[in-house]
mmCIF file of C-alpha atoms and ligand atoms in Angstrom:
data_model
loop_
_atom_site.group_PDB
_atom_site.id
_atom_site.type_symbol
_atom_site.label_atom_id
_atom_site.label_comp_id
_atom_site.label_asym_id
_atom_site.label_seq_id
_atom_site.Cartn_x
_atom_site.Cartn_y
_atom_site.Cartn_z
ATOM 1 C CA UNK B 7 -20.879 -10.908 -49.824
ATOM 2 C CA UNK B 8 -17.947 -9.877 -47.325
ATOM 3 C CA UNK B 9 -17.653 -12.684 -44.974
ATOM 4 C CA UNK B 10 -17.022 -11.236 -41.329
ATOM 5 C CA UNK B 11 -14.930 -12.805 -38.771
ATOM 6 C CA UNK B 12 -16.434 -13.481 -35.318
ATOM 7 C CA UNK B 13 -14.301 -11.524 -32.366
ATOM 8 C CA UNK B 14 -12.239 -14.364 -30.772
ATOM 9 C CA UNK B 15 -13.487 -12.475 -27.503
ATOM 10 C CA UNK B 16 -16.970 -10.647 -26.815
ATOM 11 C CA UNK B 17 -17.522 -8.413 -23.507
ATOM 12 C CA UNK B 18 -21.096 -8.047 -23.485
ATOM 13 C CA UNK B 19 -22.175 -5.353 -21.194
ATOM 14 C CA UNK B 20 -19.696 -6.700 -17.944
ATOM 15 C CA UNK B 21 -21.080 -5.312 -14.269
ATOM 16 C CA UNK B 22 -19.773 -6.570 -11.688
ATOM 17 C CA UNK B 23 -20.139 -5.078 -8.492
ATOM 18 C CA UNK B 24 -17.997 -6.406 -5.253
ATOM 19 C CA UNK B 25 -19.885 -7.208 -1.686
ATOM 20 C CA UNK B 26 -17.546 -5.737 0.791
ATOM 21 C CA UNK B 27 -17.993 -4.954 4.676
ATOM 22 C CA UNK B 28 -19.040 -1.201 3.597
ATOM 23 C CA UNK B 29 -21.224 -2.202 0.724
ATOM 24 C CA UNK B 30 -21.393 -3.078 -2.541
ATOM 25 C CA UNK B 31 -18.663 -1.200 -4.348
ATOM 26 C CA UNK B 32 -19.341 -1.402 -8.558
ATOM 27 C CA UNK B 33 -16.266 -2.229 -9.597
ATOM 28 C CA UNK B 34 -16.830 -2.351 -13.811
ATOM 29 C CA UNK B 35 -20.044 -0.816 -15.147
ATOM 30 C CA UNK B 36 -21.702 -1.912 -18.514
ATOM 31 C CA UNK B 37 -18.053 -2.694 -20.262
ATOM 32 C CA UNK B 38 -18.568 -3.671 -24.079
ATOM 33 C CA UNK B 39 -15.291 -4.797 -25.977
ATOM 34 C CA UNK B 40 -15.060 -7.176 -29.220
ATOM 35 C CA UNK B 41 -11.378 -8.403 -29.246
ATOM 36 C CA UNK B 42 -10.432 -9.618 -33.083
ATOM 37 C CA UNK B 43 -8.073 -12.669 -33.488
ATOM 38 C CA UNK B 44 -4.386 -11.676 -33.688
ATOM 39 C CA UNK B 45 -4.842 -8.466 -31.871
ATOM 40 C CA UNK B 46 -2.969 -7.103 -29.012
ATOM 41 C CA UNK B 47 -5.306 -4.862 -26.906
ATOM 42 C CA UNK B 48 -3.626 -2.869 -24.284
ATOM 43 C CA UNK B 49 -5.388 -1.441 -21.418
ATOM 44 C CA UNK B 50 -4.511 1.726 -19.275
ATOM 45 C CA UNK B 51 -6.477 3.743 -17.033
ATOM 46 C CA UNK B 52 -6.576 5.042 -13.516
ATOM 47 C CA UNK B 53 -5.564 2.526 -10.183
ATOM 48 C CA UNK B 54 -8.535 1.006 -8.948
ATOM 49 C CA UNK B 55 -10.612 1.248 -11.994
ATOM 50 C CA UNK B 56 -11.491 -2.418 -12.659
ATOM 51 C CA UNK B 57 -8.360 -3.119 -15.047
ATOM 52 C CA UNK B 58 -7.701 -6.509 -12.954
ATOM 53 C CA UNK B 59 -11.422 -6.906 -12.150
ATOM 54 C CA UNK B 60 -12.105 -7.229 -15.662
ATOM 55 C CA UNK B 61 -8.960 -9.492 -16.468
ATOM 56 C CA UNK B 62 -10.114 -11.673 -13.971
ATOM 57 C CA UNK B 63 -13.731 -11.909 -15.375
ATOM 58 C CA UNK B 64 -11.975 -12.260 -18.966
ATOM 59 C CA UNK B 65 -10.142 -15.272 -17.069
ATOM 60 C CA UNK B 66 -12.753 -17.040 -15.598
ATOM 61 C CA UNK B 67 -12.053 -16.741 -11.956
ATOM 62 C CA UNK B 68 -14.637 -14.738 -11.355
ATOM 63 C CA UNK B 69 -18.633 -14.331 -12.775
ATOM 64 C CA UNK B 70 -20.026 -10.983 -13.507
ATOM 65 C CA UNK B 71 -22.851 -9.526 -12.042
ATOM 66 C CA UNK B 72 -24.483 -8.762 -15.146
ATOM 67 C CA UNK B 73 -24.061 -9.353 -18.799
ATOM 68 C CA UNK B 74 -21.517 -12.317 -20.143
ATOM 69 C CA UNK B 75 -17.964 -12.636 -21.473
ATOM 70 C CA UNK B 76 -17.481 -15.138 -24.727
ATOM 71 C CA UNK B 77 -14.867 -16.930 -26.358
ATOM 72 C CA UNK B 78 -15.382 -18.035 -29.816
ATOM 73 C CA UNK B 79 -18.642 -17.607 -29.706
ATOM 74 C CA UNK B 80 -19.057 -20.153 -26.092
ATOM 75 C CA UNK B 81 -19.865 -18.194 -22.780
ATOM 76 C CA UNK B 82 -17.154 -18.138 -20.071
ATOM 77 C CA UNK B 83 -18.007 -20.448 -17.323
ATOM 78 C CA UNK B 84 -14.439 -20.690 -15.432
ATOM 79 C CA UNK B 85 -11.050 -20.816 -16.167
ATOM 80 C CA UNK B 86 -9.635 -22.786 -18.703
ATOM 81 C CA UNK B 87 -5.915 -23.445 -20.090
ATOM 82 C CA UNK B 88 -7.513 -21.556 -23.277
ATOM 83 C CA UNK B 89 -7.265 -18.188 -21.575
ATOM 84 C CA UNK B 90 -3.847 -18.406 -19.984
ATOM 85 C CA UNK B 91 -2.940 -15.931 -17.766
ATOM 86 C CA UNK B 92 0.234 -14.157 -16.539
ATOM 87 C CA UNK B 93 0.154 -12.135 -13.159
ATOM 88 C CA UNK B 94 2.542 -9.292 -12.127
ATOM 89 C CA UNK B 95 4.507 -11.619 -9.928
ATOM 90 C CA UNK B 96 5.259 -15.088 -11.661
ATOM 91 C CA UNK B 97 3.423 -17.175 -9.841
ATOM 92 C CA UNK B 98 5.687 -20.449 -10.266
ATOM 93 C CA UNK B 99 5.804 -23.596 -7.974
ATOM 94 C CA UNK B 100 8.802 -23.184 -6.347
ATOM 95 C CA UNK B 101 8.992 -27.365 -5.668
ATOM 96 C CA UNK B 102 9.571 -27.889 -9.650
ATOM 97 C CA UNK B 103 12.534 -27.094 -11.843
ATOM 98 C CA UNK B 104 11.983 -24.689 -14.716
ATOM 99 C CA UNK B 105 11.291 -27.304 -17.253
ATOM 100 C CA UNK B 106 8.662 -29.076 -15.328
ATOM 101 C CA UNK B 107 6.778 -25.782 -14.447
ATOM 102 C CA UNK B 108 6.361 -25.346 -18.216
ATOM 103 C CA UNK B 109 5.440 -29.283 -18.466
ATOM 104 C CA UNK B 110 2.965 -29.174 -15.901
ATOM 105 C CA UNK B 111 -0.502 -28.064 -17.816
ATOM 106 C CA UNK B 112 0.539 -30.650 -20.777
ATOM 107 C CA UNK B 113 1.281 -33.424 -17.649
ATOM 108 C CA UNK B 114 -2.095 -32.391 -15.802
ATOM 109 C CA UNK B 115 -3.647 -32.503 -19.886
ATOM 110 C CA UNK B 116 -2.036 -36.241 -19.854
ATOM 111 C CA UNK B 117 0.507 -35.633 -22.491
ATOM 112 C CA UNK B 118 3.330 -38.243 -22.612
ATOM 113 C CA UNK B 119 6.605 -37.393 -21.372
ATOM 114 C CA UNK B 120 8.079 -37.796 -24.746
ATOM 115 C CA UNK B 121 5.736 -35.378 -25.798
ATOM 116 C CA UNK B 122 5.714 -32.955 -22.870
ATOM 117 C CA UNK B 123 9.563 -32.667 -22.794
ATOM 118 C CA UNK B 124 8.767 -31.723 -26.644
ATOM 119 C CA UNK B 125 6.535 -28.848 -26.258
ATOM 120 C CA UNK B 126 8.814 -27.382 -23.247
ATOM 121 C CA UNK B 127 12.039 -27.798 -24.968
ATOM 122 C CA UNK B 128 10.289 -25.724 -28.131
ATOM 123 C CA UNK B 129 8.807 -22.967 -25.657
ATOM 124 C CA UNK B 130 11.976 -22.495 -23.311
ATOM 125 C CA UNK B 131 13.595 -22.009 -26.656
ATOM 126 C CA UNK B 132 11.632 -19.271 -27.851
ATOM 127 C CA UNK B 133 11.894 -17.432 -24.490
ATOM 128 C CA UNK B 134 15.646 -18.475 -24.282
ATOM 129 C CA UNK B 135 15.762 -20.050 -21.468
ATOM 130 C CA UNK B 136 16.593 -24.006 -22.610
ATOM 131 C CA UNK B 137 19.668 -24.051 -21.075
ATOM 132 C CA UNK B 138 18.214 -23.118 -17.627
ATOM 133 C CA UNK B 139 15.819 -26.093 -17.707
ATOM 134 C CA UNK B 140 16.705 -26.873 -14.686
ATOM 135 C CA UNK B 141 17.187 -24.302 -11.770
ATOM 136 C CA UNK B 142 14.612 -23.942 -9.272
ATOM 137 C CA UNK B 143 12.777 -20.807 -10.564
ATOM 138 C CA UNK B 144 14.152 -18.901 -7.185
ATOM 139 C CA UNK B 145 17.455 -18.891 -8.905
ATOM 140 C CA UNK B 146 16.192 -17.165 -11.595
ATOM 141 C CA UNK B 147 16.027 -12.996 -12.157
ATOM 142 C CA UNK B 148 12.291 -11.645 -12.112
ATOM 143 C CA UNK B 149 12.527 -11.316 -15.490
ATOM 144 C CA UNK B 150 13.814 -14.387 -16.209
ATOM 145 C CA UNK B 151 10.940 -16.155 -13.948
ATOM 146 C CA UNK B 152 8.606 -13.890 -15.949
ATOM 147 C CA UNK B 153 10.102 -15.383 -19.271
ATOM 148 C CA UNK B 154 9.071 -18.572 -17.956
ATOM 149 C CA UNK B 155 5.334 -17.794 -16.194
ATOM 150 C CA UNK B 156 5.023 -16.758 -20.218
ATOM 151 C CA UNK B 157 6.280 -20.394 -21.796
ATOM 152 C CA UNK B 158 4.480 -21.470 -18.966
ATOM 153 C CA UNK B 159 0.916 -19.997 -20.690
ATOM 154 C CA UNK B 160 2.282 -20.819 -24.156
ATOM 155 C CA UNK B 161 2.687 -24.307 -23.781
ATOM 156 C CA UNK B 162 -0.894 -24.827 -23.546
ATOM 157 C CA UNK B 163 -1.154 -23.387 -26.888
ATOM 158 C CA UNK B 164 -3.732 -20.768 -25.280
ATOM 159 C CA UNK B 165 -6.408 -18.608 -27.723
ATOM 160 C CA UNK B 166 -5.744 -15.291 -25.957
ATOM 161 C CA UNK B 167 -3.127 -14.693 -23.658
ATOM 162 C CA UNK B 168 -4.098 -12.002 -20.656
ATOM 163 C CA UNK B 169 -1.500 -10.655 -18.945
ATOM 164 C CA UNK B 170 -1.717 -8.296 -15.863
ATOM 165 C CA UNK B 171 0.633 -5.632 -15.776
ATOM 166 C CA UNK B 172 3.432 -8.525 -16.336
ATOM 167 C CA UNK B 173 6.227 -6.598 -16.296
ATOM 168 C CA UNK B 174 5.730 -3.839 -13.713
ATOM 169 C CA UNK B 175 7.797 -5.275 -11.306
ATOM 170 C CA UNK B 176 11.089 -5.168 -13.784
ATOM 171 C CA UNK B 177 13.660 -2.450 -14.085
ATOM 172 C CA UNK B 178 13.844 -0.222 -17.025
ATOM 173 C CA UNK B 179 15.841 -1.773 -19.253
ATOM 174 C CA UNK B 180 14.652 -5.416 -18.578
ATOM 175 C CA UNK B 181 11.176 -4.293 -19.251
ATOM 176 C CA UNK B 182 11.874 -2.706 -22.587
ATOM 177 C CA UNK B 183 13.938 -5.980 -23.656
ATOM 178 C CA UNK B 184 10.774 -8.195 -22.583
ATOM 179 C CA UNK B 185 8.670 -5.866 -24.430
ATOM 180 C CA UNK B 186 10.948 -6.736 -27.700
ATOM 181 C CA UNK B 187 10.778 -10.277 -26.895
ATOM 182 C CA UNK B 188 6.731 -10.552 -26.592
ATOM 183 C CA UNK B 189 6.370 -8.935 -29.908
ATOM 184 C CA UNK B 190 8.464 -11.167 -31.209
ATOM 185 C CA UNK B 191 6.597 -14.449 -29.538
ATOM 186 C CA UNK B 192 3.448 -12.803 -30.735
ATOM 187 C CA UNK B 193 4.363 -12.177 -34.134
ATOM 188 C CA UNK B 194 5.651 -15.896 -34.569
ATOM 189 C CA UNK B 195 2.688 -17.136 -32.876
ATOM 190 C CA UNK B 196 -0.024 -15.199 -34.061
ATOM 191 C CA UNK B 197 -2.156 -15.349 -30.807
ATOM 192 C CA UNK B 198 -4.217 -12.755 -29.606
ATOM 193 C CA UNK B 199 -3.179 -10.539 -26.170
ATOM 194 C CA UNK B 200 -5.009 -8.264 -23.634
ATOM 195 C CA UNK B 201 -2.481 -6.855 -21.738
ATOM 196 C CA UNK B 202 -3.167 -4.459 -19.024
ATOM 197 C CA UNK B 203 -0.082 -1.659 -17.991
ATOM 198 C CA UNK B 204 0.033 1.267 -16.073
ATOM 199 C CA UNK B 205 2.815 1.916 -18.591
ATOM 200 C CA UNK B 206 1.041 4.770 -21.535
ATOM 201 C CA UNK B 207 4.292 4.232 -23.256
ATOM 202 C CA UNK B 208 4.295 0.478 -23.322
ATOM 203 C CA UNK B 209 0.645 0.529 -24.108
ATOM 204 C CA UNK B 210 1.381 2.539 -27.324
ATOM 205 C CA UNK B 211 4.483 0.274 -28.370
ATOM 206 C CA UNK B 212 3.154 -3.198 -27.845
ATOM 207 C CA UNK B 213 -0.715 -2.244 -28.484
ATOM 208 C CA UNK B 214 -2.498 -2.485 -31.474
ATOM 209 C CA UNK B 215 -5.455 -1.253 -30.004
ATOM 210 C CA UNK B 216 -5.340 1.102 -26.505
ATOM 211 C CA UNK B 217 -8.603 0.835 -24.550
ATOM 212 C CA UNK B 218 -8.907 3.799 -22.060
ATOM 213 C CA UNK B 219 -10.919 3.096 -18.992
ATOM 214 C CA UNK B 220 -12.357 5.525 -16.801
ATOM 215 C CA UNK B 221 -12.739 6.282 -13.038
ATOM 216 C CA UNK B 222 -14.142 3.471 -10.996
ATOM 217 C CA UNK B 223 -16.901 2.388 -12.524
ATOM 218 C CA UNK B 224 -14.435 1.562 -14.927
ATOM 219 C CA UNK B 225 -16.095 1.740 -18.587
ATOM 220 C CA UNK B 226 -14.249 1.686 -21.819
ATOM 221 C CA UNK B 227 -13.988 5.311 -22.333
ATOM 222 C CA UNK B 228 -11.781 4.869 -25.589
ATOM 223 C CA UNK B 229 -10.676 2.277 -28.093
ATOM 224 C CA UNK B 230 -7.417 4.317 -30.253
ATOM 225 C CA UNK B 231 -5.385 2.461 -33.045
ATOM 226 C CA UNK B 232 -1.740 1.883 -33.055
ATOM 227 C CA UNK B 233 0.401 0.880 -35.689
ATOM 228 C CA UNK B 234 4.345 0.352 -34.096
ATOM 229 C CA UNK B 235 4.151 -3.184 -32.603
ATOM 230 C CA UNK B 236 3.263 -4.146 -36.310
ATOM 231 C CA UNK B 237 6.306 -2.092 -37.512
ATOM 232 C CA UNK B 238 8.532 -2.511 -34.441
ATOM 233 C CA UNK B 239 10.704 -5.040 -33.151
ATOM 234 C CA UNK B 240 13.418 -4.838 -34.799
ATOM 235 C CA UNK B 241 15.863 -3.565 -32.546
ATOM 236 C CA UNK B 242 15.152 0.215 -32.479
ATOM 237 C CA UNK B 243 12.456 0.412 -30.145
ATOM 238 C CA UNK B 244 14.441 4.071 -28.729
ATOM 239 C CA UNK B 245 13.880 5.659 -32.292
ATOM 240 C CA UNK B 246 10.247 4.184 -32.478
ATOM 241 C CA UNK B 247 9.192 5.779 -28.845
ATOM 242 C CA UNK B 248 11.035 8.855 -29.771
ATOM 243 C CA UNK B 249 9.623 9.521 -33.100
ATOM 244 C CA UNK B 250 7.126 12.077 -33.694
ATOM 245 C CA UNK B 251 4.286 10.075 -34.522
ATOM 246 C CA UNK B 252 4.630 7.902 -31.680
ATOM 247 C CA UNK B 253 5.205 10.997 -29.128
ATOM 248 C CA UNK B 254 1.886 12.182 -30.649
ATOM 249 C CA UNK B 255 -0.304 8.919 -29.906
ATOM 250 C CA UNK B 256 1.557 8.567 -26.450
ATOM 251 C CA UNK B 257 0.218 12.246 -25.847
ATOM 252 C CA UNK B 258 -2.731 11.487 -27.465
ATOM 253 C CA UNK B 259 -3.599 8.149 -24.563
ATOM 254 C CA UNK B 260 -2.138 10.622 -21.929
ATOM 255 C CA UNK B 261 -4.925 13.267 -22.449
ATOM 256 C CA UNK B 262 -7.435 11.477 -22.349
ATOM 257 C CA UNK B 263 -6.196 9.877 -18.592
ATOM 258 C CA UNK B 264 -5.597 13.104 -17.721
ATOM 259 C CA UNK B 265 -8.936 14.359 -18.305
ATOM 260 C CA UNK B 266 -11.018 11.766 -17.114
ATOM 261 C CA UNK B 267 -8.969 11.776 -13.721
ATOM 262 C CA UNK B 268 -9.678 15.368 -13.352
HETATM 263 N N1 LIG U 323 -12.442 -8.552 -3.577
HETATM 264 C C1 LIG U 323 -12.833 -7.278 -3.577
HETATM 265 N N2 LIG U 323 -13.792 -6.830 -2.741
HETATM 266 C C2 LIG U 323 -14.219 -5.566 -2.739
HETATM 267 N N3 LIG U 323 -13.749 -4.616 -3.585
HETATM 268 C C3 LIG U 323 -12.783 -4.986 -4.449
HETATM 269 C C4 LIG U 323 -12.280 -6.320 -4.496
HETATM 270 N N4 LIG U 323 -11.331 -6.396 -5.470
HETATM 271 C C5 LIG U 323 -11.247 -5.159 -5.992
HETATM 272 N N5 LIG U 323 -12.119 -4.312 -5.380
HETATM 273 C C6 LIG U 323 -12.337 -2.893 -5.710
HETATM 274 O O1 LIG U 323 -12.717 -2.816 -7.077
HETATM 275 C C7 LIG U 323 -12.085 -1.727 -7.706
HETATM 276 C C8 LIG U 323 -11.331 -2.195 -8.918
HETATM 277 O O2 LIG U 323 -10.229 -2.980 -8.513
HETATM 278 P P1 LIG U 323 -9.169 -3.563 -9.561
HETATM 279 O O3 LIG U 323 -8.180 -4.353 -8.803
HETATM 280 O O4 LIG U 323 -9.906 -4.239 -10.650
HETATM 281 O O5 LIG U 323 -8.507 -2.205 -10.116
HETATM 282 P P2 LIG U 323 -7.275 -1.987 -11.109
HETATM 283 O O6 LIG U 323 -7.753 -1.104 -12.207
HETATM 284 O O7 LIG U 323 -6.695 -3.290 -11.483
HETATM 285 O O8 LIG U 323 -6.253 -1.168 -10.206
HETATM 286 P P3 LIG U 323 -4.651 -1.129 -10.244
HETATM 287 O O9 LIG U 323 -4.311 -0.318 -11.464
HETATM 288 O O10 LIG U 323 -4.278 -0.417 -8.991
HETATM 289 O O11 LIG U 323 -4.149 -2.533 -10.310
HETATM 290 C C9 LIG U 323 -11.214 -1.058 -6.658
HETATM 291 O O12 LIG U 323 -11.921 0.058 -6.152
HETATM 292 C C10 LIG U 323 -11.052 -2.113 -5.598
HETATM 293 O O13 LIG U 323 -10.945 -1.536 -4.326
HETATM 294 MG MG1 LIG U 324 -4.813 -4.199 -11.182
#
């Protein structure tokens, strides 16, 4: 017999449906994902249709009004350093240096100093930022502080990383470099990713799996395979987004926003 791995992360039919001073507005309606270890699920579909909502459920920081989210196999009760989370804006303290932002959850965890100066020195490094341990993060460029909200989540050695459109705020070409530079952390680290864009390209390049959400009530409309961010990072991520088979999938994700926006 086949032994077959548990999802890391279960979405069992997620409601949730917001109380606001016109009514209840449904924000997510019956959403059903299984997210596999290692895997780095993208998510795209139209403003307002529950992309956050649902991050934020995924996260913790909210319950759902129906139906349960699970990690390994334990319900979600709140958040939790296991589920670390990266917003649009790097949401740093501004009172600590860069190094002790990325020691904090290991000092609120009660790790040693020895020990915390360790594991910040190791993650700075892989987001190549060591040498500006440390500046006030307000000295920093966005996507530097960005680079560090990310060692920030890594240090606490998270199961699934969710990030929230995280670099939507960045130019062009700092984007596409912190696109190269999160395959590579998630190829050395194995973990798994649910990253939400408004980016159809980026979704195709870092995704190994695009979910497609519809209209508010968002619901998972489609769940497409994509091969580059196994194949990519290696430098030539302008001949991988202009090749033909990635033009097709980008095409492919584009129709089906098109069509369920009308
Ligand atoms: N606290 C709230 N109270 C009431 N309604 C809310 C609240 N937060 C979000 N909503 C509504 O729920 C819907 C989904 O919002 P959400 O922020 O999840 O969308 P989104 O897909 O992340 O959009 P965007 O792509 O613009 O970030 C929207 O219609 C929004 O107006
Ligand atoms: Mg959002």
């Amino acid at each position: 017999m086949i032994a077959v791995a548990r999802p890391i992360l279960e979405v069992d039919d997620v409601t949730l449906t917001y109380v606001s001073r016109d009514g209840p507005v449904t924000a997510l309606e019956r959403v059903k994902l299984a997210i596999e270890e290692g895997d780095f699920v993208c998510v795209v579909g139209p403003s307002g249709c529950g992309k956050t909502t649902l991050l934020r459920i995924i996260a913790g920081f909210i319950p759902p009004t129906e139906g349960g989210v699970r990690l390994d196999g334990f319900p979600i009760h709140g958040p939790d350093p296991q589920r670390g989370v990266v917003f649009q804006q790097p949401a740093l303290f501004p009172w600590l240096t860069v190094q002790e932002n990325v020691e904090f959850g290991p000092k609120m965890r009660g790790a040693p100093p020895g020990r915390r100066r360790e594991l910040a020195e190791a993650y700075l490094r892989m987001v190549r930022l060591w040498d500006f341990r440390g500046k006030p993060p307000y000295e920093l460029s966005g996507g530097m502080q960005q680079r560090v909200a990310i060692a920030r989540v890594l240090v606490n050695d998270p199961r699934i990383l969710l990030m929230d459109e995280p670099f939507g705020a960045l130019d062009a070409l700092t984007r596409e470099h912190l696109q190269e530079e999160l395959l590579k952390i998630w190829k050395a680290t194995g973990k798994t990713v649910f990253f939400i864009t408004h980016s159809v390209e980026e979704a195709c390049y870092l995704g190994t799996r695009i979910l497609v959400m519809s209209p508010r009530p968002g619901r998972v409309l489609a769940a497409i395979e994509a091969p580059f961010s196994r194949q990519a990072g290696n430098g030539a991520s302008r001949a991988v987004k202009s090749s033909p088979e990635f033009v097709a999938l980008r095409e492919q994700v584009l129709t089906y926003i098109w069509e369920v926006e009308g």
